[in-house]
Amino acid sequence: MDKSKGQNYMLGAAILTVGVVIMKILGFIYKVPIGNIIGDDGYSMFLATYNVYNVFLTLATAGLPIALSRMIAEARSQHRQAEVQRTFSVAWWTLFVVGLVCSLIMLLFPRQIAGGILHNPDAALSIRVMSPSVLLVCLVSAYRGYCQGHDNMIPTTVGQVLEVLVKVVVGLVLAGVLVRAGRGKPVGSAGAIFGVTTGSLAALIYMAVYKARNYRDDPQPIDTPDSYGSILKRFLKIGIPIALGSSVMSLLNLVDSGLCMGRLQSAARFPFEEAKVLYGVYGKAQTLFNMPAAFITPLTISVVPAVSGALARRENREATKISEDSMRIASALAMPMGVGLAVLARPIMSTIYPGSHPAGPALLAMMGIASIFVCLVLMESAVLQASGHEKLPMIAMICGGVVKVAVNYFLVARRDINIYGAPIGTLLSYFVMAAMNYAFMCHTLEKAPRLGAMVGRPLLCSAAMGVTAWGLFTLLERLLGHGWLHMAIAMAVAMVAAVAVYGVTAILCRCITREDMAMIPGGGKLAKLLRMR
């Protein structure tokens, strides 16, 4: 029987939010030292393997656990315990088969994937070492879907944090030991990747034990469950469309990985070793580029029920207001982070990744601006999904993906542009997605959200912040010198000053209002203290 208490939606969302932030921080701690241990060329293998893993992982787990949680929740609401038990059994075995097939593909054909698709044959060992992870995570997702169907987000969050923590410890230790032992970059990358496999195993053990202790099957349920075939059919009918929609960007990242390596070698005529270095430093910039989105994702969780609830009550103007406010808040968070990455790209890359290829700062500067559009796309997609137009964000993603592939294909092939073409493609692709999603919002909502109200004020405040950060860092660097420590001190001071400037201007320009703060626990008191309007 169910021995855990269910949480309400907002509490569950808050728990998941904490987990997301912790995982992103731990993931950052994991990837930055890995990049320094195995170098730019080794990081190209690491990143290529992750792109392969993400495709299989998304196809296997993006939609099916959601389908499981929905079916479990529906069966529970009808007090059909036998249906709950059979649904979990069908889902567990389905995910086992899907995970096993994906893992076997990675295990048996690593050279074909690494050399033929990614144009990076040195990644073959890492792909093989990563192969068990897909099966393990598929099984973990079955338990997570089961618990989420019981309105219990705690095991999901704890399991995810445990998974990342084990990954960090094992991956960093193995990579460091193997590289220092002179085993080479491909082996060092595989050691780092092995942390993912051990982390997945730890999460699976935790989730299985949690379910055994907290959810015991009723030995004599009174209801008659549906047939295995009908449950499987419904499970796949719900899960497959979600998985396909979610896998678009993962597939494009995989194509992008092979495309960049291939065009650098075949068209731009860079030797394989030099191409690995260029793609590796691009991967390091991607690690920082992904950080702003981690802080927007929690907002998307709360926006979906708010917008859908307003539309269900036929309060269309309220839905538009919520959409507009959420976009403004997303802009107020994303723009300063993106501008900060852009204007301080050189000290950030030089202090976090000392000794990396000199292309790193320029790559990060372009991707910092691109990160702003990524965050806007995330929020726009949430609004469209909440309003019942789930297919529209997928259309925007496909169109943006086509732009990314086309731009990368032509620009990366030019020797004078080379890897710089990749962030240009990323920037243009997300700009296209953001523009298309905004057009979709204008068409689907009763009143078109005002673009100026959503991004105008945050853009002005971010510009003031950017000028402050760049000017102060430049001044301090001239006064202190160009050493690593001096650069780190100048960067830290510039960041603190920039945050202060942005905070003051954001309050004065009302980027964040008293009404916004009132939605945060304790925010009303803080707004009063800061005399926000």
Coordinates of C-alpha atoms in Angstrom, one line a residue:
M1 CA 0.0 0.0 0.0
D2 CA 1.0 3.6 -0.5
K3 CA 2.8 4.8 2.7
S4 CA 4.0 8.2 1.4
K5 CA 2.0 11.4 1.6
G6 CA 1.4 13.1 -1.7
Q7 CA 2.5 16.6 -2.3
N8 CA 0.5 19.3 -4.0
Y9 CA 1.6 20.5 -7.4
M10 CA 3.5 23.6 -6.3
L11 CA 5.3 21.8 -3.5
G12 CA 6.3 19.1 -5.9
A13 CA 7.5 21.7 -8.4
A14 CA 9.5 23.4 -5.6
I15 CA 11.2 20.1 -4.7
L16 CA 12.0 19.4 -8.3
T17 CA 13.4 22.9 -8.7
V18 CA 15.8 22.5 -5.8
G19 CA 16.9 19.2 -7.4
V20 CA 17.4 20.9 -10.8
V21 CA 19.6 23.7 -9.4
I22 CA 21.7 21.3 -7.3
M23 CA 22.2 19.0 -10.3
K24 CA 23.3 21.9 -12.5
I25 CA 25.8 23.1 -9.9
L26 CA 27.2 19.6 -9.5
G27 CA 27.2 19.1 -13.2
F28 CA 29.2 22.3 -13.6
I29 CA 31.6 21.1 -10.9
Y30 CA 32.0 17.9 -12.9
K31 CA 32.5 19.2 -16.4
V32 CA 34.9 22.1 -15.6
P33 CA 37.6 20.0 -13.9
I34 CA 37.1 17.3 -16.5
G35 CA 37.8 19.8 -19.2
N36 CA 41.0 20.8 -17.5
I37 CA 42.1 17.3 -16.8
I38 CA 41.7 15.8 -20.3
G39 CA 42.3 19.1 -22.3
D40 CA 40.5 20.4 -25.3
D41 CA 41.2 17.4 -27.5
G42 CA 40.0 14.9 -24.8
Y43 CA 36.9 17.1 -24.1
S44 CA 35.9 16.7 -27.8
M45 CA 35.6 12.9 -27.1
F46 CA 33.7 13.5 -23.9
L47 CA 31.3 15.9 -25.5
A48 CA 30.7 13.7 -28.5
T49 CA 29.9 10.7 -26.3
Y50 CA 27.5 12.8 -24.2
N51 CA 25.7 13.8 -27.4
V52 CA 25.2 10.2 -28.4
Y53 CA 24.0 9.3 -24.9
N54 CA 21.5 12.2 -24.8
V55 CA 19.9 11.0 -28.1
F56 CA 19.3 7.5 -26.8
L57 CA 18.4 8.8 -23.4
T58 CA 15.8 11.2 -24.7
L59 CA 14.2 8.7 -27.0
A60 CA 14.0 6.1 -24.2
T61 CA 13.0 8.3 -21.2
A62 CA 11.6 11.6 -22.3
G63 CA 8.0 10.5 -22.8
L64 CA 7.5 7.1 -21.4
P65 CA 8.0 8.1 -17.7
I66 CA 5.5 10.9 -18.2
A67 CA 3.0 8.5 -19.7
L68 CA 3.6 6.1 -16.7
S69 CA 3.0 8.8 -14.1
R70 CA -0.2 9.9 -15.9
M71 CA -1.6 6.3 -16.1
I72 CA -0.6 5.6 -12.4
A73 CA -2.3 8.8 -11.3
E74 CA -5.5 8.0 -13.2
A75 CA -5.6 4.5 -11.8
R76 CA -5.1 5.7 -8.3
S77 CA -7.9 8.3 -8.6
Q78 CA -10.2 5.4 -9.5
H79 CA -8.8 3.2 -6.6
R80 CA -7.7 0.6 -9.0
Q81 CA -4.7 -0.9 -7.2
A82 CA -4.4 -3.9 -9.5
E83 CA -4.3 -1.5 -12.5
V84 CA -1.5 0.4 -10.8
Q85 CA 0.5 -2.8 -10.3
R86 CA 0.1 -4.0 -13.8
T87 CA 0.8 -0.6 -15.4
F88 CA 4.1 -0.4 -13.5
S89 CA 5.0 -4.0 -14.6
V90 CA 4.2 -3.3 -18.3
A91 CA 6.2 0.0 -18.1
W92 CA 9.2 -1.6 -16.3
W93 CA 9.6 -4.3 -18.9
T94 CA 9.0 -2.0 -21.8
L95 CA 11.7 0.4 -20.6
F96 CA 13.9 -2.6 -19.9
V97 CA 13.6 -3.7 -23.6
V98 CA 14.1 -0.2 -25.0
G99 CA 17.1 0.5 -22.7
L100 CA 18.6 -2.9 -23.6
V101 CA 18.4 -2.2 -27.3
C102 CA 19.9 1.2 -27.0
S103 CA 22.7 0.0 -24.7
L104 CA 23.5 -2.9 -27.1
I105 CA 23.8 -0.4 -30.0
M106 CA 26.3 1.7 -28.1
L107 CA 28.1 -1.4 -26.9
L108 CA 28.4 -3.3 -30.2
F109 CA 28.9 -0.4 -32.6
P110 CA 31.0 2.2 -30.9
R111 CA 33.5 2.5 -33.7
Q112 CA 30.8 3.0 -36.3
I113 CA 29.1 5.7 -34.2
A114 CA 32.3 7.5 -33.3
G115 CA 34.0 7.3 -36.7
G116 CA 31.1 7.2 -39.2
I117 CA 28.7 9.6 -37.5
L118 CA 30.8 11.8 -35.2
H119 CA 34.0 11.8 -37.3
N120 CA 35.8 11.3 -34.0
P121 CA 37.1 7.7 -33.8
D122 CA 38.9 8.4 -30.5
A123 CA 35.5 8.6 -28.8
A124 CA 34.7 4.9 -29.4
L125 CA 36.0 3.7 -26.0
S126 CA 33.9 6.4 -24.2
I127 CA 30.8 5.3 -26.1
R128 CA 31.3 1.7 -25.1
V129 CA 31.9 2.6 -21.4
M130 CA 28.8 4.8 -21.5
S131 CA 26.6 2.0 -23.0
P132 CA 25.2 0.5 -19.7
S133 CA 24.0 3.9 -18.6
V134 CA 21.0 4.0 -21.0
L135 CA 19.6 0.7 -19.7
L136 CA 20.2 1.7 -16.1
V137 CA 18.5 5.2 -16.5
C138 CA 15.5 3.6 -18.3
L139 CA 14.9 1.4 -15.3
V140 CA 15.4 4.4 -13.0
S141 CA 12.8 6.4 -15.0
A142 CA 10.3 3.6 -14.4
Y143 CA 10.5 4.0 -10.7
R144 CA 10.5 7.8 -11.0
G145 CA 7.3 7.7 -13.1
Y146 CA 5.7 5.4 -10.6
C147 CA 6.5 7.7 -7.6
Q148 CA 5.5 10.8 -9.6
G149 CA 2.2 9.1 -10.4
H150 CA 1.7 9.0 -6.6
D151 CA 2.4 12.8 -6.4
N152 CA 5.7 12.1 -4.7
M153 CA 8.6 14.1 -6.1
I154 CA 11.1 13.5 -3.2
P155 CA 12.6 10.2 -4.5
T156 CA 13.0 11.6 -8.0
T157 CA 14.9 14.6 -6.6
V158 CA 17.0 12.6 -4.1
G159 CA 17.8 10.0 -6.8
Q160 CA 18.9 12.6 -9.3
V161 CA 21.1 14.4 -6.8
L162 CA 22.7 11.0 -5.7
E163 CA 23.2 10.1 -9.4
V164 CA 25.1 13.3 -10.1
L165 CA 27.1 13.2 -6.9
V166 CA 28.4 9.7 -7.6
K167 CA 29.1 10.7 -11.2
V168 CA 31.2 13.7 -10.1
V169 CA 33.3 11.8 -7.5
V170 CA 33.9 8.7 -9.6
G171 CA 34.4 10.5 -12.9
L172 CA 36.8 13.1 -11.6
V173 CA 38.9 10.5 -9.7
L174 CA 39.1 8.1 -12.6
A175 CA 39.9 10.7 -15.2
G176 CA 42.7 12.2 -13.0
V177 CA 44.2 8.9 -12.1
L178 CA 44.2 7.6 -15.7
V179 CA 45.6 10.8 -17.3
R180 CA 48.4 11.0 -14.7
A181 CA 49.2 7.4 -15.3
G182 CA 49.9 8.2 -18.9
R183 CA 47.0 6.2 -20.3
G184 CA 46.1 8.8 -22.9
K185 CA 43.2 11.2 -23.5
P186 CA 40.8 8.5 -25.0
V187 CA 41.2 6.4 -21.8
G188 CA 40.9 9.5 -19.6
S189 CA 37.7 10.5 -21.3
A190 CA 36.3 7.0 -20.8
G191 CA 37.2 7.2 -17.1
A192 CA 35.3 10.4 -16.8
I193 CA 32.3 8.8 -18.6
F194 CA 32.4 5.8 -16.3
G195 CA 31.2 8.1 -13.6
V196 CA 27.9 8.5 -15.4
T197 CA 27.4 4.7 -15.4
T198 CA 28.2 4.3 -11.7
G199 CA 25.9 7.3 -10.9
S200 CA 23.1 5.7 -12.8
L201 CA 23.6 2.4 -10.9
A202 CA 23.5 4.2 -7.6
A203 CA 20.2 5.9 -8.5
L204 CA 18.7 2.7 -9.6
I205 CA 19.5 1.0 -6.3
Y206 CA 18.1 3.9 -4.4
M207 CA 14.9 4.0 -6.3
A208 CA 14.3 0.3 -6.2
V209 CA 14.9 0.2 -2.4
Y210 CA 12.6 3.3 -1.9
K211 CA 9.7 1.7 -3.8
A212 CA 10.1 -1.6 -1.9
R213 CA 10.0 0.2 1.4
N214 CA 7.3 2.7 0.7
Y215 CA 5.0 1.2 -1.8
R216 CA 4.0 -2.4 -1.2
D217 CA 1.7 -4.1 -3.7
D218 CA -1.7 -5.1 -2.4
P219 CA -1.7 -9.0 -2.4
Q220 CA -5.5 -9.1 -3.0
P221 CA -6.6 -6.1 -5.0
I222 CA -10.4 -5.9 -5.6
D223 CA -10.3 -4.4 -9.1
T224 CA -9.8 -6.2 -12.4
P225 CA -6.9 -4.6 -14.4
D226 CA -7.0 -4.0 -18.2
S227 CA -5.1 -6.5 -20.3
Y228 CA -1.3 -6.3 -20.8
G229 CA -1.8 -5.5 -24.4
S230 CA -4.2 -2.6 -23.9
I231 CA -2.0 -1.1 -21.2
L232 CA 1.0 -1.3 -23.4
K233 CA -0.8 0.2 -26.3
R234 CA -2.0 3.2 -24.3
F235 CA 1.5 3.6 -22.6
L236 CA 3.2 3.9 -26.0
K237 CA 0.4 6.1 -27.5
I238 CA 1.0 8.7 -24.8
G239 CA 4.7 8.4 -24.4
I240 CA 6.0 8.1 -28.0
P241 CA 4.8 11.6 -29.3
I242 CA 6.3 13.3 -26.2
A243 CA 9.6 11.4 -26.7
L244 CA 9.8 12.3 -30.4
G245 CA 9.1 16.0 -29.7
S246 CA 11.7 16.1 -26.9
S247 CA 14.3 14.3 -29.0
V248 CA 14.5 16.9 -31.7
M249 CA 17.2 19.1 -30.1
S250 CA 19.2 16.0 -28.9
L251 CA 19.2 14.7 -32.5
L252 CA 20.3 18.0 -33.8
N253 CA 23.1 18.3 -31.3
L254 CA 24.3 14.9 -32.4
V255 CA 24.2 15.9 -36.0
D256 CA 25.9 19.1 -35.1
S257 CA 28.7 17.2 -33.3
G258 CA 29.4 15.0 -36.4
L259 CA 28.9 18.0 -38.8
C260 CA 31.4 20.2 -37.0
M261 CA 34.1 17.5 -36.8
G262 CA 33.5 16.4 -40.4
R263 CA 33.5 19.9 -41.9
L264 CA 36.6 21.0 -40.0
Q265 CA 38.5 18.1 -41.4
S266 CA 37.0 17.5 -44.9
A267 CA 36.2 21.1 -46.0
A268 CA 38.4 23.4 -43.8
R269 CA 41.3 20.9 -44.0
F270 CA 42.2 20.9 -40.4
P271 CA 44.2 17.8 -39.2
F272 CA 42.2 15.4 -37.0
E273 CA 44.1 16.4 -33.8
E274 CA 43.6 20.1 -34.4
A275 CA 39.9 19.6 -35.2
K276 CA 39.5 17.8 -31.9
V277 CA 41.0 20.8 -30.0
L278 CA 38.7 23.2 -31.8
Y279 CA 35.6 21.2 -31.1
G280 CA 36.8 20.5 -27.5
V281 CA 37.1 24.2 -26.6
Y282 CA 33.7 24.8 -28.2
G283 CA 32.3 22.1 -25.9
K284 CA 33.8 23.9 -22.9
A285 CA 32.0 27.1 -23.9
Q286 CA 28.8 25.1 -24.2
T287 CA 29.1 24.0 -20.5
L288 CA 28.9 27.7 -19.5
F289 CA 26.3 28.5 -22.2
N290 CA 23.9 25.9 -20.6
M291 CA 24.0 27.5 -17.1
P292 CA 21.4 30.3 -17.6
A293 CA 18.8 27.9 -18.8
A294 CA 19.0 26.0 -15.5
F295 CA 17.6 29.0 -13.7
I296 CA 14.7 29.5 -16.1
T297 CA 13.5 25.9 -16.1
P298 CA 12.0 26.2 -12.6
L299 CA 9.9 29.2 -13.8
T300 CA 8.5 27.2 -16.6
I301 CA 7.2 24.6 -14.1
S302 CA 5.0 27.2 -12.3
V303 CA 3.9 29.0 -15.5
V304 CA 2.2 26.0 -17.1
P305 CA -0.5 25.5 -14.5
A306 CA -1.0 29.2 -14.1
V307 CA -1.7 29.9 -17.8
S308 CA -3.7 26.7 -18.3
G309 CA -5.8 27.4 -15.2
A310 CA -6.6 30.9 -16.5
L311 CA -7.6 29.6 -19.9
A312 CA -9.7 26.9 -18.4
R313 CA -11.6 29.6 -16.5
R314 CA -11.9 31.5 -19.8
E315 CA -9.9 34.4 -18.3
N316 CA -8.0 35.0 -21.5
R317 CA -6.7 38.4 -20.6
E318 CA -5.3 37.0 -17.4
A319 CA -3.6 34.3 -19.3
T320 CA -2.0 36.9 -21.5
K321 CA -0.9 38.9 -18.5
I322 CA 0.7 35.8 -16.9
S323 CA 2.4 35.0 -20.1
E324 CA 3.7 38.6 -20.5
D325 CA 4.9 38.7 -16.8
S326 CA 6.6 35.4 -17.1
M327 CA 8.4 36.4 -20.2
R328 CA 9.5 39.7 -18.5
I329 CA 10.8 37.8 -15.5
A330 CA 12.6 35.3 -17.7
S331 CA 14.2 38.2 -19.6
A332 CA 15.1 39.9 -16.3
L333 CA 17.0 36.7 -15.3
A334 CA 18.4 35.6 -18.6
M335 CA 19.7 38.9 -20.0
P336 CA 22.1 39.8 -17.3
M337 CA 23.5 36.3 -17.2
G338 CA 23.9 36.2 -21.0
V339 CA 25.4 39.7 -21.2
G340 CA 27.7 38.8 -18.3
L341 CA 29.0 35.8 -20.2
A342 CA 29.5 37.9 -23.3
V343 CA 31.4 40.9 -21.9
L344 CA 33.5 38.9 -19.4
A345 CA 34.1 35.9 -21.8
R346 CA 37.9 36.3 -21.8
P347 CA 38.5 36.3 -18.0
I348 CA 35.8 33.6 -17.5
M349 CA 37.4 31.2 -20.0
S350 CA 41.0 32.1 -18.9
T351 CA 40.3 31.6 -15.2
I352 CA 38.1 28.5 -15.4
Y353 CA 39.9 26.8 -18.3
P354 CA 43.5 28.1 -18.2
G355 CA 45.6 26.9 -21.1
S356 CA 42.7 26.2 -23.4
H357 CA 42.7 27.2 -27.1
P358 CA 42.5 31.0 -27.6
A359 CA 39.3 30.6 -29.6
G360 CA 37.4 30.0 -26.3
P361 CA 36.6 33.6 -25.3
A362 CA 35.1 34.6 -28.7
L363 CA 33.1 31.3 -28.7
L364 CA 31.7 32.0 -25.2
A365 CA 30.9 35.7 -26.1
M366 CA 28.6 34.6 -29.0
M367 CA 27.1 31.8 -27.0
G368 CA 26.4 34.1 -24.1
I369 CA 24.1 36.2 -26.3
A370 CA 22.6 32.9 -27.6
S371 CA 21.8 31.8 -24.1
I372 CA 19.4 34.7 -23.8
F373 CA 17.3 33.4 -26.7
V374 CA 17.5 29.8 -25.3
C375 CA 15.9 31.0 -22.1
L376 CA 13.2 32.9 -24.0
V377 CA 12.4 29.8 -26.1
L378 CA 12.0 27.8 -22.9
M379 CA 9.5 30.2 -21.5
E380 CA 7.6 30.7 -24.7
S381 CA 7.4 26.9 -25.2
A382 CA 6.0 26.6 -21.7
V383 CA 3.3 29.2 -22.4
L384 CA 2.3 27.5 -25.7
Q385 CA 2.2 24.1 -24.1
A386 CA 0.0 25.4 -21.3
S387 CA -2.4 26.9 -23.8
G388 CA -2.8 23.5 -25.5
H389 CA -0.5 24.1 -28.5
E390 CA 2.2 21.5 -27.8
K391 CA 3.0 21.0 -31.5
L392 CA 3.9 24.6 -32.2
P393 CA 7.2 24.7 -30.1
M394 CA 8.2 21.5 -31.9
I395 CA 7.7 23.2 -35.3
A396 CA 9.8 26.1 -34.1
M397 CA 12.5 23.7 -32.9
I398 CA 12.7 21.9 -36.2
C399 CA 12.9 25.1 -38.2
G400 CA 15.6 26.4 -35.8
G401 CA 17.4 23.1 -36.1
V402 CA 17.5 23.4 -39.9
V403 CA 19.0 26.8 -39.6
K404 CA 21.6 25.6 -37.2
V405 CA 22.7 22.7 -39.5
A406 CA 22.7 24.9 -42.6
V407 CA 24.7 27.7 -41.0
N408 CA 27.2 25.2 -39.5
Y409 CA 27.6 23.3 -42.7
F410 CA 28.6 26.4 -44.7
L411 CA 30.5 28.5 -42.1
V412 CA 32.5 25.7 -40.3
A413 CA 33.7 24.6 -43.7
R414 CA 35.4 28.0 -44.2
R415 CA 39.0 27.8 -42.9
D416 CA 38.9 31.5 -41.9
I417 CA 35.8 31.0 -39.8
N418 CA 36.1 27.3 -38.8
I419 CA 34.7 26.5 -35.3
Y420 CA 33.4 30.1 -34.9
G421 CA 30.6 29.1 -37.3
A422 CA 29.2 26.8 -34.7
P423 CA 28.1 29.4 -32.1
I424 CA 26.9 31.6 -35.0
G425 CA 24.6 28.8 -36.0
T426 CA 23.5 28.3 -32.4
L427 CA 22.7 32.0 -32.0
L428 CA 20.7 32.2 -35.3
S429 CA 18.8 29.0 -34.7
Y430 CA 17.6 30.1 -31.2
F431 CA 16.7 33.5 -32.6
V432 CA 14.5 31.9 -35.2
M433 CA 12.9 29.7 -32.6
A434 CA 12.2 32.7 -30.3
A435 CA 10.7 34.7 -33.1
M436 CA 8.5 31.9 -34.3
N437 CA 7.3 31.1 -30.8
Y438 CA 6.5 34.7 -30.2
A439 CA 4.5 34.8 -33.4
F440 CA 2.7 31.6 -32.3
M441 CA 1.9 33.3 -28.9
C442 CA 0.5 36.4 -30.7
H443 CA -1.7 34.1 -32.8
T444 CA -3.0 31.8 -30.0
L445 CA -3.5 34.2 -27.1
E446 CA -6.5 36.6 -27.1
K447 CA -4.2 39.6 -26.8
A448 CA -0.7 39.6 -28.2
P449 CA 2.0 39.9 -25.5
R450 CA 3.8 43.3 -25.8
L451 CA 7.4 42.7 -26.9
G452 CA 8.6 46.0 -25.4
A453 CA 7.1 45.2 -22.0
M454 CA 8.7 41.8 -21.9
V455 CA 12.2 42.6 -23.0
G456 CA 12.6 46.4 -23.1
R457 CA 13.4 47.2 -19.5
P458 CA 15.6 44.1 -18.8
L459 CA 17.6 44.9 -22.0
L460 CA 18.2 48.5 -20.8
C461 CA 19.3 47.3 -17.3
S462 CA 21.5 44.6 -18.7
A463 CA 23.2 47.0 -21.1
A464 CA 24.1 49.2 -18.1
M465 CA 25.3 46.2 -16.2
G466 CA 27.4 45.1 -19.2
V467 CA 29.1 48.4 -19.6
T468 CA 29.9 48.4 -15.8
A469 CA 31.4 44.9 -15.9
W470 CA 33.5 45.5 -19.0
G471 CA 34.7 48.9 -17.9
L472 CA 35.6 48.0 -14.4
F473 CA 37.4 44.7 -15.4
T474 CA 39.4 46.6 -18.1
L475 CA 40.5 49.2 -15.6
L476 CA 41.4 46.7 -12.9
E477 CA 43.3 44.5 -15.3
R478 CA 45.5 47.4 -16.3
L479 CA 46.1 48.3 -12.7
L480 CA 46.7 44.8 -11.4
G481 CA 48.3 43.0 -14.3
H482 CA 47.5 40.0 -16.6
G483 CA 48.4 37.1 -14.3
W484 CA 45.8 34.4 -13.5
L485 CA 45.2 35.5 -10.0
H486 CA 45.1 39.2 -10.9
M487 CA 42.6 38.4 -13.7
A488 CA 40.4 36.4 -11.3
I489 CA 40.4 39.2 -8.7
A490 CA 39.5 41.8 -11.4
M491 CA 36.7 39.5 -12.8
A492 CA 35.3 38.9 -9.3
V493 CA 35.2 42.6 -8.4
A494 CA 33.6 43.4 -11.8
M495 CA 30.9 40.8 -11.3
V496 CA 30.0 42.0 -7.9
A497 CA 29.8 45.6 -9.1
A498 CA 27.7 44.5 -12.2
V499 CA 25.3 42.6 -10.0
A500 CA 24.8 45.7 -7.8
V501 CA 24.3 47.9 -10.8
Y502 CA 21.8 45.6 -12.3
G503 CA 19.9 45.1 -9.0
V504 CA 19.5 48.9 -8.5
T505 CA 18.5 49.6 -12.1
A506 CA 16.1 46.6 -12.2
I507 CA 14.3 48.0 -9.2
L508 CA 14.2 51.6 -10.5
C509 CA 13.0 50.4 -14.0
R510 CA 10.6 47.9 -12.4
C511 CA 12.0 44.9 -14.2
I512 CA 10.9 43.0 -11.1
T513 CA 7.8 44.4 -9.3
R514 CA 6.4 44.2 -5.8
E515 CA 3.7 41.9 -7.3
D516 CA 6.3 39.6 -8.6
M517 CA 8.1 39.4 -5.3
A518 CA 4.9 38.7 -3.5
M519 CA 4.7 35.3 -5.2
I520 CA 8.0 34.2 -3.6
P521 CA 8.0 33.1 0.1
G522 CA 9.3 36.1 2.1
G523 CA 9.4 38.2 -1.1
G524 CA 6.8 40.6 0.1
K525 CA 8.9 41.7 3.1
L526 CA 12.0 42.0 0.9
A527 CA 10.1 44.1 -1.6
K528 CA 9.0 46.4 1.2
L529 CA 12.5 46.7 2.6
L530 CA 13.8 47.6 -0.9
R531 CA 10.9 50.0 -1.4
M532 CA 9.9 48.3 -4.6
R533 CA 6.7 49.4 -6.4

